[in-house]
Amino acid sequence: MKIFTKTVIVILVVVGLFALTPTGQYIFAAGNDLYRKLEVFQEMIQLINTQYVEPVDWDSTMEGAFKGLMDALDPHSIFIPPDRVDNINESFKGNFEGIGIEFDILNDYITVISPIVGSPSDGLLNPGDQLIKIDGESAYKITRDEVFKKLRGPKGSKVGLSVARAGLDELLEITIIRDKIPIYSVLAKFLMDDDSTGYLLMNRFSATTSNEFITAVEELKTQGMKQLLVDIRYNSGGYLDEVVKIIDDFLPGGEKIVYTRGRLKNANEDYFSTGKAEFEKLPVMIMINRASASASEILSGSLQDLDRALIVGETSFGKGLVQRQYPMRDGSAIRVTVAKYFTPSGRLIQRPYKNGDAEAYYEEIYDHDFDKVDSTKLASRPIYHTKTGRVVYGGGGITPDVHLAPPGVLTKSTANIRRHSSRPFFTFASEYAVKHPELKRDWEHFYDNFKYSEDELNQFYSIIDSLGIKIDRLELTEDENIIQNYLKSELAAQLWGRNEQYEVRTELDDQIQEAMQHWTEAREIGHAGGYL
């Protein structure tokens, strides 16, 4: 009966806490429904604990109940188990302490995908290196959780690695001193082929994003940038304060950027530009897709409403709910929707949802006809107007000013190669980089001219066959340009880094190439808004 007694105490404490708070007073003043439901819940636990056919794992059972409780609210209110809290917090904190590598487990060993720039591993470890031992202990068949436990640690502590490197017969013995490792949210920044368009890719809005963004834009300006393309496709959001700071850089003072409204007064906030205006005169284009959500929609929706940027791409996700994260006493946490956010014109970007049906809510986004269906329903959606009177739509994500067709679907063979756990593109490029170090001498020549020979592609396909990956050579011929690009971009990552990897990828990114044809519209919007 120990478990049951503990559970009853917890429930009574929860009820007591409700009763002692203003929110609790509100709930119980409105009726006793919640209290009666808690009594039923207590009764269920007692019966299960005493009558169920087998001993109950109450940790997992209660976590399931907590998850169900949050699922019943909305798709974005969630329960976070204790073992996931640190990792989730870390991704938005902007740093962690460790050795600084991106890794995968290939052939049962930790394989370095890339050392993080500026980390202790930068210059000591290479892409493709395999960690055979950690502090003298074998790392064979190590799990991902064990990798984090062994490689992360306090700043200043040491870890010894035995490293297998292509081209060397003996293991390298390397000692790395752990340090604070940045988690970058600006993944790439470079000038496009026209030498005047700056390209900037962001994958989240973390605690360091606004500083990263300003630094990247300033760097691009020194290289001769005259206009900025911000790519936030697949950016699922992050901190509201960080996206507000970025928007502030493009506006004069006194403009409403975004506002939130909730049931409680402390959830109601109006955010205005401060007049910082670091980049007020810079033509801007924002690229979004169906996976751009939350803070990404604040960035695109706000700059669209204020006629400050041209929005291109696909209709965005439609997440207009604001969550706050609250720690629980057992180390878990909950994220609770406390408000809805609105763009300057008054648009609520939240897409309709049915409580308790998160699966259908998320599946809708991956419907191939998502944009097509959405466009046919524009007439039924709420109409709003931008600062200069342009029509924009509420009721479900940000509708771009210029729609760009979604990327084409890969053939089944190419998709099978991309998804395979052995990472064939990475592995082939890693081995190729070791054999051809001379390629690193001239980035411009590589970017403009490099191409794998037919014999080299056949070597790659032979490796694919040996791995047992199902492919059709005719399909691979159909996707040859794409395969060349994947292999070339992986090779660029091996030789130079992530920035060059993404620069190669843009060569075959049809959405980016199409967006580059719309700078006239971007400038016209900026002029009409009084910015340029």
Coordinates of C-alpha atoms in Angstrom, one line a residue:
M1 CA 0.0 0.0 0.0
K2 CA 3.0 2.3 0.0
I3 CA 2.5 3.4 -3.6
F4 CA -1.2 4.1 -3.0
T5 CA -0.6 6.1 0.1
K6 CA 2.0 8.3 -1.6
T7 CA -0.3 8.9 -4.6
V8 CA -3.2 9.9 -2.3
I9 CA -0.9 12.4 -0.5
V10 CA 0.2 13.9 -3.8
I11 CA -3.3 14.3 -5.0
L12 CA -4.3 16.0 -1.7
V13 CA -1.4 18.3 -1.9
V14 CA -2.4 19.2 -5.5
V15 CA -5.9 19.9 -4.4
G16 CA -4.6 22.0 -1.5
L17 CA -2.4 24.0 -3.8
F18 CA -5.3 24.8 -6.0
A19 CA -7.3 25.9 -3.0
L20 CA -4.6 28.3 -1.9
T21 CA -4.1 30.1 -5.2
P22 CA -6.2 32.8 -6.9
T23 CA -6.7 30.4 -9.8
G24 CA -7.8 27.7 -7.4
Q25 CA -10.3 30.1 -5.8
Y26 CA -11.7 30.9 -9.2
I27 CA -12.0 27.2 -10.1
F28 CA -13.7 26.1 -6.9
A29 CA -15.9 29.2 -6.7
A30 CA -17.3 28.1 -10.1
G31 CA -18.2 24.7 -8.8
N32 CA -16.9 21.4 -7.5
D33 CA -16.5 19.6 -10.9
L34 CA -12.7 19.5 -10.7
Y35 CA -12.8 18.3 -7.1
R36 CA -15.2 15.5 -7.9
K37 CA -13.1 14.4 -10.9
L38 CA -10.0 14.3 -8.6
E39 CA -11.9 12.1 -6.2
V40 CA -12.8 9.7 -9.1
F41 CA -9.1 9.8 -10.2
Q42 CA -8.1 8.9 -6.6
E43 CA -10.6 6.1 -6.6
M44 CA -9.4 4.7 -9.9
I45 CA -5.8 4.6 -8.7
Q46 CA -6.8 2.8 -5.5
L47 CA -8.7 0.1 -7.5
I48 CA -5.9 -0.3 -10.0
N49 CA -3.3 -0.5 -7.3
T50 CA -5.2 -3.2 -5.3
Q51 CA -7.0 -5.1 -8.1
Y52 CA -4.9 -5.1 -11.3
V53 CA -3.6 -8.5 -12.3
E54 CA 0.1 -7.5 -12.2
P55 CA 2.2 -5.0 -10.2
V56 CA 1.8 -1.6 -11.8
D57 CA 4.8 0.6 -12.9
W58 CA 3.4 3.8 -11.5
D59 CA 6.1 6.0 -12.9
S60 CA 5.2 5.2 -16.5
T61 CA 1.4 4.9 -15.7
M62 CA 1.2 8.3 -14.1
E63 CA 3.4 9.9 -16.9
G64 CA 0.8 8.5 -19.3
A65 CA -2.0 10.1 -17.3
F66 CA -0.1 13.4 -17.2
K67 CA 0.4 13.3 -21.0
G68 CA -3.3 12.5 -21.5
L69 CA -4.2 15.5 -19.4
M70 CA -2.1 17.9 -21.5
D71 CA -3.2 16.3 -24.8
A72 CA -6.8 17.1 -23.9
L73 CA -6.1 20.8 -23.8
D74 CA -4.6 21.6 -27.2
P75 CA -1.9 20.3 -29.5
H76 CA 0.9 22.5 -28.0
S77 CA 0.3 22.1 -24.2
I78 CA 2.6 19.2 -23.3
F79 CA 4.0 17.1 -20.4
I80 CA 7.8 16.8 -20.4
P81 CA 9.2 13.8 -18.5
P82 CA 12.1 14.4 -16.2
D83 CA 14.7 12.7 -18.4
R84 CA 13.9 15.0 -21.3
V85 CA 13.7 18.3 -19.6
D86 CA 17.5 19.1 -19.7
N87 CA 17.8 18.3 -23.4
I88 CA 14.8 20.4 -24.3
N89 CA 15.9 23.4 -22.2
E90 CA 19.4 23.1 -23.6
S91 CA 18.3 23.4 -27.2
F92 CA 16.9 26.8 -26.5
K93 CA 19.4 27.9 -23.9
G94 CA 22.0 28.3 -26.7
N95 CA 24.8 26.3 -25.1
F96 CA 25.9 23.2 -23.2
E97 CA 29.2 21.9 -21.7
G98 CA 31.1 19.2 -23.4
I99 CA 33.6 18.5 -26.2
G100 CA 31.5 19.9 -29.1
I101 CA 30.7 17.4 -31.9
E102 CA 27.8 16.5 -34.0
F103 CA 27.8 12.8 -34.2
D104 CA 26.0 9.6 -35.3
I105 CA 26.6 6.0 -34.4
L106 CA 27.8 4.2 -37.6
N107 CA 29.1 0.7 -37.7
D108 CA 28.5 0.5 -33.9
Y109 CA 31.0 3.4 -33.1
I110 CA 30.5 7.1 -32.4
T111 CA 31.3 8.8 -35.7
V112 CA 32.0 12.5 -35.9
I113 CA 29.7 14.2 -38.4
S114 CA 31.2 17.6 -37.7
P115 CA 33.1 19.4 -34.9
I116 CA 31.2 22.5 -33.8
V117 CA 33.0 25.6 -34.8
G118 CA 34.9 27.2 -31.9
S119 CA 34.5 24.1 -29.7
P120 CA 37.4 22.2 -28.1
S121 CA 37.0 19.5 -30.8
D122 CA 37.4 22.1 -33.6
G123 CA 40.9 21.4 -35.1
L124 CA 41.3 18.1 -33.1
L125 CA 38.6 15.9 -34.6
N126 CA 37.6 15.6 -38.2
P127 CA 34.4 14.5 -39.9
G128 CA 34.4 10.8 -40.3
D129 CA 36.6 10.1 -37.2
Q130 CA 35.4 7.2 -35.1
L131 CA 35.7 7.2 -31.3
I132 CA 36.9 3.7 -30.4
K133 CA 37.6 4.3 -26.7
I134 CA 36.5 7.0 -24.2
D135 CA 38.8 7.3 -21.2
G136 CA 40.3 3.9 -21.9
E137 CA 36.9 2.1 -22.1
S138 CA 35.6 0.6 -25.3
A139 CA 32.9 2.6 -27.0
Y140 CA 31.7 -0.3 -29.2
K141 CA 27.9 -0.5 -29.4
I142 CA 27.6 2.5 -27.2
T143 CA 24.1 4.0 -26.9
R144 CA 23.2 7.7 -27.6
D145 CA 22.4 8.2 -23.9
E146 CA 25.8 6.8 -22.9
V147 CA 27.5 9.1 -25.4
F148 CA 26.0 12.2 -23.8
K149 CA 26.9 10.9 -20.3
K150 CA 30.5 10.2 -21.3
L151 CA 31.3 13.2 -23.5
R152 CA 29.5 15.9 -21.7
G153 CA 30.7 17.3 -18.4
P154 CA 31.8 20.4 -16.5
K155 CA 33.8 23.1 -18.3
G156 CA 37.5 22.5 -17.6
S157 CA 37.3 18.7 -17.1
K158 CA 39.2 16.4 -19.4
V159 CA 38.2 13.4 -21.5
G160 CA 40.6 11.0 -23.3
L161 CA 39.7 9.7 -26.7
S162 CA 41.1 6.9 -28.9
V163 CA 40.3 7.9 -32.4
A164 CA 40.3 5.9 -35.7
R165 CA 41.0 8.2 -38.6
A166 CA 40.9 7.2 -42.3
G167 CA 44.3 6.8 -43.8
L168 CA 46.0 6.1 -40.4
D169 CA 46.9 2.6 -39.3
E170 CA 47.1 3.4 -35.6
L171 CA 44.6 5.0 -33.2
L172 CA 45.1 8.7 -32.3
E173 CA 45.2 9.4 -28.6
I174 CA 43.6 12.8 -28.1
T175 CA 42.8 14.6 -24.8
I176 CA 40.1 17.2 -25.0
I177 CA 39.3 19.8 -22.3
R178 CA 35.5 20.3 -22.1
D179 CA 34.2 23.8 -22.5
K180 CA 30.9 25.7 -23.0
I181 CA 29.6 24.8 -26.4
P182 CA 27.4 27.1 -28.5
I183 CA 24.3 25.7 -30.1
Y184 CA 24.0 27.9 -33.2
S185 CA 20.6 28.9 -34.5
V186 CA 22.0 30.7 -37.6
L187 CA 23.1 27.7 -39.5
A188 CA 24.4 29.4 -42.6
K189 CA 25.1 32.9 -44.0
F190 CA 26.7 33.7 -47.4
L191 CA 26.3 35.9 -50.5
M192 CA 24.3 34.3 -53.3
D193 CA 25.7 34.1 -56.8
D194 CA 24.6 37.6 -57.7
D195 CA 27.1 38.9 -55.0
S196 CA 24.4 41.3 -53.7
T197 CA 21.9 39.0 -52.0
G198 CA 22.7 37.8 -48.5
Y199 CA 21.3 34.4 -47.5
L200 CA 20.7 33.7 -43.9
L201 CA 19.3 30.3 -42.6
M202 CA 17.8 30.0 -39.1
N203 CA 16.5 26.8 -37.5
R204 CA 15.2 28.1 -34.2
F205 CA 14.8 31.2 -32.0
S206 CA 17.0 30.4 -29.0
A207 CA 18.4 32.7 -26.2
T208 CA 21.3 33.7 -28.5
T209 CA 19.5 34.0 -31.9
S210 CA 19.1 37.8 -32.0
N211 CA 22.8 38.3 -31.3
E212 CA 23.7 35.7 -33.9
F213 CA 21.4 37.3 -36.4
I214 CA 22.8 40.8 -36.0
T215 CA 26.4 39.5 -36.2
A216 CA 25.6 37.5 -39.4
V217 CA 23.8 40.4 -41.1
E218 CA 26.7 42.8 -40.3
E219 CA 29.2 40.3 -41.7
L220 CA 27.2 40.0 -44.9
K221 CA 27.0 43.8 -45.2
T222 CA 30.8 44.0 -45.0
Q223 CA 30.9 41.5 -47.9
G224 CA 28.8 43.8 -50.1
M225 CA 25.2 42.6 -49.3
K226 CA 22.5 44.9 -50.7
Q227 CA 19.4 42.8 -49.9
L228 CA 18.6 40.0 -47.4
L229 CA 16.9 36.6 -47.9
V230 CA 16.0 35.1 -44.5
D231 CA 15.2 31.4 -44.8
I232 CA 13.0 30.1 -41.9
R233 CA 11.6 27.1 -43.6
Y234 CA 11.4 24.2 -41.1
N235 CA 12.0 26.7 -38.2
S236 CA 9.5 25.6 -35.6
G237 CA 9.9 28.7 -33.4
G238 CA 11.3 29.4 -30.0
Y239 CA 11.5 32.5 -27.7
L240 CA 9.1 35.3 -28.4
D241 CA 11.5 37.9 -27.0
E242 CA 14.2 36.9 -29.4
V243 CA 12.1 37.2 -32.5
V244 CA 10.8 40.6 -31.3
K245 CA 14.4 41.8 -31.1
I246 CA 15.1 40.7 -34.6
I247 CA 12.0 42.4 -36.0
D248 CA 13.0 45.6 -34.0
D249 CA 16.2 45.8 -36.1
F250 CA 14.1 46.4 -39.3
L251 CA 11.7 49.1 -38.0
P252 CA 11.6 52.7 -36.8
G253 CA 10.3 53.3 -33.3
G254 CA 6.7 53.0 -32.2
E255 CA 5.5 50.2 -34.4
K256 CA 3.4 47.5 -32.8
I257 CA 5.3 44.2 -33.5
V258 CA 3.0 41.6 -31.9
Y259 CA 0.6 41.3 -29.0
T260 CA -0.6 38.5 -26.8
R261 CA -3.9 38.0 -25.1
G262 CA -4.7 35.4 -22.4
R263 CA -7.2 34.7 -19.6
L264 CA -4.8 36.2 -17.0
K265 CA -3.5 39.8 -17.0
N266 CA 0.1 38.8 -16.9
A267 CA -0.3 37.0 -20.2
N268 CA -1.3 40.2 -22.0
E269 CA 1.6 41.9 -23.6
D270 CA 2.0 44.5 -26.4
Y271 CA 5.5 44.6 -28.0
F272 CA 6.6 47.8 -29.8
S273 CA 9.7 48.7 -31.8
T274 CA 12.2 50.8 -30.0
G275 CA 13.7 52.7 -32.8
K276 CA 16.9 50.6 -32.9
A277 CA 16.4 50.2 -36.7
E278 CA 19.8 48.6 -37.4
F279 CA 18.7 47.4 -40.8
E280 CA 15.7 49.7 -41.6
K281 CA 16.9 50.5 -45.2
L282 CA 17.7 46.9 -46.2
P283 CA 15.3 45.2 -48.6
V284 CA 14.1 42.0 -47.0
M285 CA 12.5 38.7 -48.2
I286 CA 11.3 36.0 -45.7
M287 CA 11.0 32.4 -47.0
I288 CA 8.5 30.2 -45.1
N289 CA 6.9 26.8 -45.6
R290 CA 4.4 24.5 -43.9
A291 CA 6.9 23.7 -41.1
S292 CA 7.5 27.3 -40.2
A293 CA 5.7 27.9 -36.9
S294 CA 5.2 30.1 -33.9
A295 CA 8.1 32.6 -33.7
S296 CA 8.7 32.1 -37.4
E297 CA 5.1 33.2 -38.0
I298 CA 5.6 36.2 -35.8
L299 CA 8.6 37.2 -37.9
S300 CA 6.9 36.7 -41.2
G301 CA 3.4 37.9 -40.2
S302 CA 4.6 41.1 -38.4
L303 CA 6.9 42.2 -41.3
Q304 CA 4.1 41.4 -43.8
D305 CA 1.6 43.4 -41.9
L306 CA 3.9 46.4 -41.6
D307 CA 4.9 46.1 -45.3
R308 CA 8.5 45.7 -44.3
A309 CA 9.3 42.4 -46.2
L310 CA 8.0 40.3 -49.0
I311 CA 6.9 36.9 -47.8
V312 CA 7.6 34.0 -50.2
G313 CA 7.1 30.2 -50.0
E314 CA 4.2 28.1 -48.7
T315 CA 1.5 28.8 -46.2
S316 CA 3.0 28.4 -42.7
F317 CA 2.1 25.9 -40.0
G318 CA -0.5 28.0 -38.1
K319 CA 0.6 28.0 -34.4
G320 CA -0.7 31.1 -32.7
L321 CA -0.6 29.9 -29.1
V322 CA 1.9 31.0 -26.5
Q323 CA 3.2 28.5 -24.0
R324 CA 5.0 28.9 -20.7
Q325 CA 7.0 26.1 -19.2
Y326 CA 6.6 25.3 -15.5
P327 CA 8.9 23.0 -13.5
M328 CA 7.3 20.2 -11.5
R329 CA 8.6 18.9 -8.2
D330 CA 9.7 15.6 -9.6
G331 CA 12.0 17.2 -12.2
S332 CA 9.4 17.0 -15.0
A333 CA 7.8 20.1 -16.6
I334 CA 4.6 21.1 -18.3
R335 CA 4.2 23.6 -21.1
V336 CA 0.8 25.3 -20.8
T337 CA -0.8 27.6 -23.3
V338 CA -1.3 30.9 -21.6
A339 CA -2.1 33.2 -24.4
K340 CA -2.7 33.7 -28.1
Y341 CA -0.6 35.9 -30.2
F342 CA -1.7 38.4 -32.8
T343 CA 0.1 40.2 -35.6
P344 CA 0.0 44.0 -35.9
S345 CA -3.2 43.9 -38.1
G346 CA -5.0 41.8 -35.5
R347 CA -4.5 38.4 -37.2
L348 CA -4.7 35.3 -35.0
I349 CA -2.4 32.9 -36.9
Q350 CA -3.6 29.7 -35.0
R351 CA -4.9 27.0 -37.3
P352 CA -8.2 25.4 -36.2
Y353 CA -7.7 22.2 -34.1
K354 CA -9.9 19.7 -32.2
N355 CA -8.9 19.1 -28.6
G356 CA -7.4 15.7 -28.1
D357 CA -6.8 15.0 -31.7
A358 CA -3.2 16.2 -32.1
E359 CA -2.4 13.4 -34.6
A360 CA -4.9 14.8 -37.2
Y361 CA -3.7 18.3 -36.5
Y362 CA -0.1 17.5 -37.4
E363 CA -0.9 15.1 -40.2
E364 CA -2.8 17.9 -42.0
I365 CA 0.5 19.8 -42.5
Y366 CA 2.0 16.9 -44.5
D367 CA -1.0 16.6 -46.8
H368 CA 0.5 17.2 -50.3
D369 CA -2.6 19.4 -51.1
F370 CA -2.2 21.5 -48.0
D371 CA -1.5 24.7 -49.9
K372 CA -3.9 23.9 -52.7
V373 CA -6.8 23.3 -50.3
D374 CA -5.8 26.3 -48.3
S375 CA -5.9 28.6 -51.3
T376 CA -9.4 27.5 -52.3
K377 CA -10.7 28.5 -48.9
L378 CA -9.2 32.0 -48.8
A379 CA -12.6 33.5 -49.4
S380 CA -13.9 32.0 -46.2
R381 CA -11.0 33.2 -44.1
P382 CA -10.9 36.4 -42.1
I383 CA -9.6 39.4 -44.1
Y384 CA -7.2 41.9 -42.7
H385 CA -5.1 44.7 -44.1
T386 CA -1.5 45.7 -44.0
K387 CA -0.2 49.1 -43.1
T388 CA -0.6 50.2 -46.7
G389 CA -3.9 48.4 -47.3
R390 CA -2.8 45.2 -48.8
V391 CA -5.1 42.2 -48.1
V392 CA -3.8 39.5 -45.8
Y393 CA -5.6 36.5 -44.3
G394 CA -6.1 35.2 -40.8
G395 CA -7.4 31.9 -39.5
G396 CA -4.6 29.6 -40.3
G397 CA -0.9 30.4 -40.7
I398 CA 0.8 33.1 -42.8
T399 CA -0.2 33.1 -46.5
P400 CA 2.8 34.2 -48.5
D401 CA 2.7 37.2 -50.8
V402 CA 4.3 35.0 -53.5
H403 CA 3.5 31.3 -53.4
L404 CA 6.4 28.9 -54.3
A405 CA 5.7 25.3 -55.3
P406 CA 6.7 22.8 -52.7
P407 CA 9.9 20.8 -53.5
G408 CA 9.5 17.9 -55.9
V409 CA 9.2 14.4 -54.5
L410 CA 12.3 12.2 -54.6
T411 CA 12.2 8.9 -56.4
K412 CA 11.8 5.9 -54.0
S413 CA 15.5 4.9 -54.6
T414 CA 17.0 8.2 -53.7
A415 CA 14.7 8.5 -50.6
N416 CA 15.8 5.1 -49.5
I417 CA 19.4 6.2 -49.7
R418 CA 18.8 9.4 -47.7
R419 CA 16.9 7.6 -45.0
H420 CA 19.3 4.8 -44.5
S421 CA 20.9 4.6 -41.0
S422 CA 24.4 4.2 -42.4
R423 CA 24.3 7.7 -43.9
P424 CA 25.8 6.7 -47.3
F425 CA 26.1 10.3 -48.6
F426 CA 28.2 11.3 -45.6
T427 CA 30.3 8.1 -45.5
F428 CA 31.2 8.3 -49.2
A429 CA 32.0 12.0 -49.0
S430 CA 34.1 11.5 -45.9
E431 CA 36.3 8.9 -47.6
Y432 CA 36.5 11.0 -50.8
A433 CA 37.7 14.0 -48.8
V434 CA 40.6 12.0 -47.3
K435 CA 41.7 10.8 -50.7
H436 CA 41.4 14.3 -52.3
P437 CA 42.7 16.9 -49.8
E438 CA 43.8 19.1 -52.7
L439 CA 40.2 20.1 -53.3
K440 CA 40.3 22.3 -50.2
R441 CA 42.8 24.7 -51.8
D442 CA 40.1 26.6 -53.8
W443 CA 36.5 27.0 -52.6
E444 CA 35.4 29.1 -55.6
H445 CA 36.8 26.6 -58.1
F446 CA 35.1 23.7 -56.2
Y447 CA 31.8 25.5 -56.0
D448 CA 31.8 26.4 -59.7
N449 CA 33.3 23.3 -61.3
F450 CA 33.4 20.2 -59.1
K451 CA 31.4 17.2 -60.2
Y452 CA 31.7 13.5 -59.5
S453 CA 32.7 11.4 -62.5
E454 CA 30.5 8.6 -63.8
D455 CA 33.0 6.1 -62.4
E456 CA 32.8 7.7 -59.0
L457 CA 29.0 7.6 -59.0
N458 CA 29.1 4.0 -60.0
Q459 CA 31.4 3.3 -57.0
F460 CA 28.8 5.1 -54.8
Y461 CA 26.0 2.9 -56.3
S462 CA 28.0 -0.2 -55.7
I463 CA 28.4 0.7 -52.0
I464 CA 24.6 1.2 -51.9
D465 CA 24.1 -2.3 -53.3
S466 CA 26.5 -3.7 -50.7
L467 CA 24.5 -2.1 -47.9
G468 CA 21.3 -3.9 -49.1
I469 CA 19.5 -0.6 -49.9
K470 CA 16.7 -1.2 -52.4
I471 CA 17.5 1.0 -55.5
D472 CA 16.5 1.1 -59.1
R473 CA 19.3 2.4 -61.3
L474 CA 16.8 4.0 -63.7
E475 CA 15.4 6.0 -60.8
L476 CA 18.9 7.1 -59.7
T477 CA 19.6 8.3 -63.3
E478 CA 16.4 10.4 -63.0
D479 CA 17.7 11.9 -59.8
E480 CA 21.4 12.2 -60.9
N481 CA 21.6 15.9 -60.4
I482 CA 20.1 15.6 -56.9
I483 CA 22.5 12.8 -56.0
Q484 CA 25.4 14.9 -57.3
N485 CA 24.3 17.8 -55.2
Y486 CA 23.8 15.7 -52.0
L487 CA 27.3 14.2 -52.4
K488 CA 28.9 17.6 -53.3
S489 CA 27.3 19.3 -50.3
E490 CA 28.5 16.6 -48.0
L491 CA 32.0 16.9 -49.4
A492 CA 31.8 20.7 -48.9
A493 CA 30.9 20.1 -45.3
Q494 CA 33.9 17.7 -44.9
L495 CA 36.4 20.1 -46.5
W496 CA 35.1 23.5 -45.2
G497 CA 32.1 23.3 -43.0
R498 CA 28.3 23.7 -42.7
N499 CA 28.2 27.1 -44.3
E500 CA 29.6 25.8 -47.5
Q501 CA 27.5 22.7 -47.3
Y502 CA 24.3 24.9 -47.4
E503 CA 25.7 27.1 -50.1
V504 CA 26.1 24.0 -52.4
R505 CA 22.6 22.9 -51.5
T506 CA 21.0 26.2 -52.7
E507 CA 22.2 25.4 -56.2
L508 CA 19.4 22.9 -56.6
D509 CA 16.8 24.5 -54.3
D510 CA 14.1 25.5 -56.7
Q511 CA 12.3 27.6 -54.1
I512 CA 15.3 29.7 -53.5
Q513 CA 16.1 30.1 -57.2
E514 CA 12.5 31.2 -57.8
A515 CA 12.5 33.6 -54.9
M516 CA 15.5 35.4 -56.4
Q517 CA 13.2 36.5 -59.2
H518 CA 11.0 38.6 -56.9
W519 CA 13.3 41.3 -55.5
T520 CA 11.4 43.9 -57.5
E521 CA 8.2 43.2 -55.5
A522 CA 10.2 43.2 -52.2
R523 CA 11.6 46.6 -53.0
E524 CA 8.2 47.9 -54.0
I525 CA 6.6 46.8 -50.7
G526 CA 9.5 48.4 -48.8
H527 CA 9.1 51.6 -50.7
A528 CA 5.3 51.7 -50.2
G529 CA 5.8 51.1 -46.5
G530 CA 8.2 54.1 -46.3
Y531 CA 11.3 52.1 -45.3
L532 CA 13.5 52.2 -48.4

